[in-house]
PDB file of C-alpha atoms in Angstrom:
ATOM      1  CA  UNK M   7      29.097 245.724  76.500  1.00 71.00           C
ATOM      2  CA  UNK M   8      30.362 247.528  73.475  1.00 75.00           C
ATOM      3  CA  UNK M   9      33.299 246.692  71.915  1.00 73.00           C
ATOM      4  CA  UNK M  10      34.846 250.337  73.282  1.00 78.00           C
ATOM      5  CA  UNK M  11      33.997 249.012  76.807  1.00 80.00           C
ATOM      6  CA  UNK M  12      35.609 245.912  76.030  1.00 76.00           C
ATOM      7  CA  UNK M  13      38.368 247.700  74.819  1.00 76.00           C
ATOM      8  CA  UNK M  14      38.979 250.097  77.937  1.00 83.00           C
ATOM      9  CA  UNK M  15      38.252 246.910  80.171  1.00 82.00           C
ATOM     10  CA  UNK M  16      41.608 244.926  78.639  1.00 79.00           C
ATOM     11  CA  UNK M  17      43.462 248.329  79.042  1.00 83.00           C
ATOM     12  CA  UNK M  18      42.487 248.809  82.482  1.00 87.00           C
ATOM     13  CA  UNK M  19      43.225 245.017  83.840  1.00 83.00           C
ATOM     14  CA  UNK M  20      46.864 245.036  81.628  1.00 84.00           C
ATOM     15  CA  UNK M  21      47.371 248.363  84.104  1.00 90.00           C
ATOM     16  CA  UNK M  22      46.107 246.881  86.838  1.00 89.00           C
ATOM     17  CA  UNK M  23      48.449 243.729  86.582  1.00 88.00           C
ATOM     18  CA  UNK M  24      51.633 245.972  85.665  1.00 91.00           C
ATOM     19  CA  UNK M  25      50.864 248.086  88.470  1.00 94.00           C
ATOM     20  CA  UNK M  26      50.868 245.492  90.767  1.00 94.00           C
ATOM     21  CA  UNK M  27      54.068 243.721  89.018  1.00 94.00           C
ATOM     22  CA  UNK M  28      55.745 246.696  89.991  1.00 96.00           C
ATOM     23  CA  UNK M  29      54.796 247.026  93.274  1.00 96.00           C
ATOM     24  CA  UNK M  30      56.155 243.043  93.199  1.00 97.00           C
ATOM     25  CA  UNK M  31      59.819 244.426  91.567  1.00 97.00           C
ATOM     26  CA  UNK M  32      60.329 246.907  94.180  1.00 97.00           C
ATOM     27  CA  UNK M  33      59.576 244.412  96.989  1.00 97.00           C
ATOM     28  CA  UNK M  34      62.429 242.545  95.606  1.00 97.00           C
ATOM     29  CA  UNK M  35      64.867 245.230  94.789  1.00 97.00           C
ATOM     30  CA  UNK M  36      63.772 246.604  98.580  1.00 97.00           C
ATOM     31  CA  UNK M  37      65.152 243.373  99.798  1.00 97.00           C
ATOM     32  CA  UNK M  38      68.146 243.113  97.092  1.00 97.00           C
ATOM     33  CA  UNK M  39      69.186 246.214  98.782  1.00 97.00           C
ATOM     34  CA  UNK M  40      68.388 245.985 102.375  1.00 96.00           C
ATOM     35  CA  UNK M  41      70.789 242.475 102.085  1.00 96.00           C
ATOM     36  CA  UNK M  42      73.517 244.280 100.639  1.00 95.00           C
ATOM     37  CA  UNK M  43      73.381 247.249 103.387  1.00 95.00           C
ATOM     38  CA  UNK M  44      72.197 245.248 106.233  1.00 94.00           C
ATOM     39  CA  UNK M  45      72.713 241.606 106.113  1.00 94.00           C
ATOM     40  CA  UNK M  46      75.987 241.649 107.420  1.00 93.00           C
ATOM     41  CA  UNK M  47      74.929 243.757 110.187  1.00 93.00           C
ATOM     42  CA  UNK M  48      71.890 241.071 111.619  1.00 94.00           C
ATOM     43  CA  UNK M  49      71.770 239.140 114.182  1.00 94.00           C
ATOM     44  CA  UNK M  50      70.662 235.103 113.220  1.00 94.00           C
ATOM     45  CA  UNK M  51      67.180 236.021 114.266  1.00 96.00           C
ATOM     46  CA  UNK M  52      66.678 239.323 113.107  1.00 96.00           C
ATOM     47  CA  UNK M  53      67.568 237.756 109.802  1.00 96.00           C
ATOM     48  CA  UNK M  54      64.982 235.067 110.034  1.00 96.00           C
ATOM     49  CA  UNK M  55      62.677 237.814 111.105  1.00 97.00           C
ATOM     50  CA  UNK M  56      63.573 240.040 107.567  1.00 97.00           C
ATOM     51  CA  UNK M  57      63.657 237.110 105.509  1.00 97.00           C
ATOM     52  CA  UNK M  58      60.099 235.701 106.848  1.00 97.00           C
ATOM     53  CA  UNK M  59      58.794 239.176 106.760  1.00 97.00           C
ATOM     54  CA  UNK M  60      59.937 239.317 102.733  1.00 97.00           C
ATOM     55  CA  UNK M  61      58.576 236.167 102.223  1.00 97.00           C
ATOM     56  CA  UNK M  62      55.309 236.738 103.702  1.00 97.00           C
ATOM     57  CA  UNK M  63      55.451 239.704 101.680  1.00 96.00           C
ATOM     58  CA  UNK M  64      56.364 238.605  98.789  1.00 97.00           C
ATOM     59  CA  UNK M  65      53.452 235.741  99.239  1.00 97.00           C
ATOM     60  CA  UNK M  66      51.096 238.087  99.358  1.00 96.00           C
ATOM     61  CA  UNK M  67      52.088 240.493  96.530  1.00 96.00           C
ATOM     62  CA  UNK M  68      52.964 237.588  94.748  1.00 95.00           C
ATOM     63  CA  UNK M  69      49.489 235.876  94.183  1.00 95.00           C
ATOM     64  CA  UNK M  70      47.851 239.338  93.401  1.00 93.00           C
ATOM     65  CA  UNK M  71      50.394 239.452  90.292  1.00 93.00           C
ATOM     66  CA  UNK M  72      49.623 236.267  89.595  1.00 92.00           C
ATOM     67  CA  UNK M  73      45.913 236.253  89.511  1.00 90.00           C
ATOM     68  CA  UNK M  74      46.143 239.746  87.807  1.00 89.00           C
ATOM     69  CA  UNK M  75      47.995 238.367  84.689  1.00 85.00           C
ATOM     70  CA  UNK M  76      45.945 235.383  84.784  1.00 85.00           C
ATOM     71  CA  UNK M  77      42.195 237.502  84.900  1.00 84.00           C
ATOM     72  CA  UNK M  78      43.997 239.503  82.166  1.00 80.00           C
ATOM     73  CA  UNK M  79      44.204 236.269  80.111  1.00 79.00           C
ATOM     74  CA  UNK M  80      41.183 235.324  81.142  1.00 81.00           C
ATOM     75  CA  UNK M  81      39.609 238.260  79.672  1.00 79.00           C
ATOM     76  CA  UNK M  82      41.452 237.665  76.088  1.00 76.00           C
ATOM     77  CA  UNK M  83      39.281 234.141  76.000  1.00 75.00           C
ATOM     78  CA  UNK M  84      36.296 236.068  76.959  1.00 76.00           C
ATOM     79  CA  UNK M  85      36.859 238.510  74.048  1.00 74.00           C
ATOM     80  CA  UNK M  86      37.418 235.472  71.839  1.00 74.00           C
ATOM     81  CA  UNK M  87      34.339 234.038  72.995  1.00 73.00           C
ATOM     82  CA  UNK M  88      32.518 237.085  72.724  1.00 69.00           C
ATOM     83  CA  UNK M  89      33.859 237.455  68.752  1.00 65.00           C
ATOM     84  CA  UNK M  90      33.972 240.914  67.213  1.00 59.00           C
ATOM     85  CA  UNK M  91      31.443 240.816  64.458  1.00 50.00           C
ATOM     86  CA  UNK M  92      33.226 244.306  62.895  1.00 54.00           C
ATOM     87  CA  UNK M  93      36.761 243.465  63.752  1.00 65.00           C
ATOM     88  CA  UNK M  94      37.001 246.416  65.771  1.00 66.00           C
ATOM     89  CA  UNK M  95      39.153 245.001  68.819  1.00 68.00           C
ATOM     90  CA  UNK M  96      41.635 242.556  66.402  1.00 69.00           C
ATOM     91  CA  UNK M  97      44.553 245.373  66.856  1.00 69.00           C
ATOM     92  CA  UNK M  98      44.317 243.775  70.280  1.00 68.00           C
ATOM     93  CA  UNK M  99      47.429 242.014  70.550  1.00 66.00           C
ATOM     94  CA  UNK M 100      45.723 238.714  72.425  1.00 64.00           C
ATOM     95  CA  UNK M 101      42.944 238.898  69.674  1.00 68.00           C
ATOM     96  CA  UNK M 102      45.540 238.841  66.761  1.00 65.00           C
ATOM     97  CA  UNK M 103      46.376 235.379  67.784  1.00 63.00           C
ATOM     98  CA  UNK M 104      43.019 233.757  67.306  1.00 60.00           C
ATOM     99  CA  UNK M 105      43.041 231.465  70.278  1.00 61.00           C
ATOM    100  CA  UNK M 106      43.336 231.574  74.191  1.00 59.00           C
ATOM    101  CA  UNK M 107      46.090 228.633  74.433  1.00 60.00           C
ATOM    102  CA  UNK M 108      49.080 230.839  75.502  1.00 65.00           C
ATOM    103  CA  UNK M 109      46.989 231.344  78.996  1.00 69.00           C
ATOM    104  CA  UNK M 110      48.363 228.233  80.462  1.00 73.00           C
ATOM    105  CA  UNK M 111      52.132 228.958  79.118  1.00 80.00           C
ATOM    106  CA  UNK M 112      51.634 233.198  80.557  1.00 79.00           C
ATOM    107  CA  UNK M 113      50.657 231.655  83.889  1.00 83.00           C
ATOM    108  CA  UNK M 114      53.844 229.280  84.171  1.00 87.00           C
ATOM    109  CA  UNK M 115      55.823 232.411  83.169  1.00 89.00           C
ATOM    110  CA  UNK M 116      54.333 234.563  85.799  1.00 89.00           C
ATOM    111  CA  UNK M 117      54.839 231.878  88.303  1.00 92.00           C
ATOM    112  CA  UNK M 118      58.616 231.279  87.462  1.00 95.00           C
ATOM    113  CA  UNK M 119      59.372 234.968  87.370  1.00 95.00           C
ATOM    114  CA  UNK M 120      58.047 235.134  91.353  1.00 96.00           C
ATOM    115  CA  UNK M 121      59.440 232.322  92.190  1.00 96.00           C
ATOM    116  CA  UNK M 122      62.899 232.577  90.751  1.00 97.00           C
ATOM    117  CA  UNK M 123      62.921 236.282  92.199  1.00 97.00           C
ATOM    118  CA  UNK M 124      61.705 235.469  95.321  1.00 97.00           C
ATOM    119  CA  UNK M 125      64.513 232.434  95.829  1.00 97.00           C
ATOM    120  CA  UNK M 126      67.263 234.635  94.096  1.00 97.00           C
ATOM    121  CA  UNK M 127      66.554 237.539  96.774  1.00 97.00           C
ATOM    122  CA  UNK M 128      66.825 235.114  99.145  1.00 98.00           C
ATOM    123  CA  UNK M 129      70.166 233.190  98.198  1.00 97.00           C
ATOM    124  CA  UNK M 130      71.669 236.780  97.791  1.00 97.00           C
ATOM    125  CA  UNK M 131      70.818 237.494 101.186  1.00 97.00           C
ATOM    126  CA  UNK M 132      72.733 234.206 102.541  1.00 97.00           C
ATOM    127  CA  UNK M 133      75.443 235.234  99.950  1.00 96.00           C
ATOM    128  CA  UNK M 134      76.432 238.326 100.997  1.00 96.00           C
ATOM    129  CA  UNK M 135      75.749 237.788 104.907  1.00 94.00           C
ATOM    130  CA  UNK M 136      78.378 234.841 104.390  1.00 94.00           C
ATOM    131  CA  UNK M 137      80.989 237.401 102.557  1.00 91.00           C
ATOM    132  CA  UNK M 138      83.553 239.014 104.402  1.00 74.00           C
ATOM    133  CA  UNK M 139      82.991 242.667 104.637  1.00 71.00           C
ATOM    134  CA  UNK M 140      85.342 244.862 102.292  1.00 62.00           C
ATOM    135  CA  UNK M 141      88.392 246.220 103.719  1.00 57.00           C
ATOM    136  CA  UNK M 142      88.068 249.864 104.315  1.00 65.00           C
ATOM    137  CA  UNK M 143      89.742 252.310 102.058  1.00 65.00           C
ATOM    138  CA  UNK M 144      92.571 253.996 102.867  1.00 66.00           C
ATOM    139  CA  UNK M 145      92.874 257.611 102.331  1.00 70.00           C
ATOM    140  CA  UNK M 146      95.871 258.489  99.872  1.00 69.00           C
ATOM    141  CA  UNK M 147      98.959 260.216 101.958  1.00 64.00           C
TER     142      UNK M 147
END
């Protein structure tokens, strides 16, 4: 491959992994919202049902950002590997650094981030289903 190719290639899978990021985000702010609107309103087991349906959801969405991020990394050693006998791709942020080593600490990042979400959607959803509803507002006189 030329170094152009390689060049397009790290665009395209950094696009590919925000894409599906955000696709991730509005799963969660999907849920964020359906618990403020709705959680109140469920039954017990239409709430297990939501929440296991987010989960699963959120699973599955889930590993596809995290294997995106990490092929994207993945791809920065490859470029390293390959070297760049012109210099052409070092305005590539990953190829400015020299070495692959931040894979490992990008991958526990990722992995916190959908965790953290996916348990902080959650305990919002028990928070505000265990809230008493807001007293209605009375219209002035």
């Amino acid at each position: 491959m030329s170094e152009f190719e390689y060049g397009v290639l790290f665009v395209e899978f950094l696009n590919t992994a925000n894409v599906v990021f955000a696709n991730y985000m509005t799963l969660v702010f999907a849920g964020l919202t359906a618990s403020w609107f709705l959680a109140r309103r469920m039954t017990l087991s239409v709430a297990i049902c939501f929440l296991a349906l987010f989960t699963l959801g959120a699973l599955a969405i889930g590993t596809g950002v995290f294997f995106a991020f990490a092929d994207f990394f993945a791809l920065q050693g490859h470029l390293l590997d390959q070297g760049s006998p012109t210099g052409a791709l070092d305005w590539l942020g990953p190829l400015r650094t020299g070495d692959a080593a931040g894979l490992g600490v990008i991958q526990g990042l990722m992995a916190s981030i959908l965790i953290f979400s996916w348990a902080g959607t959650i305990a919002f959803f028990w928070i505000v289903r265990a809230s008493k509803p807001a007293a209605p507002e009375s219209e002035p006189v």
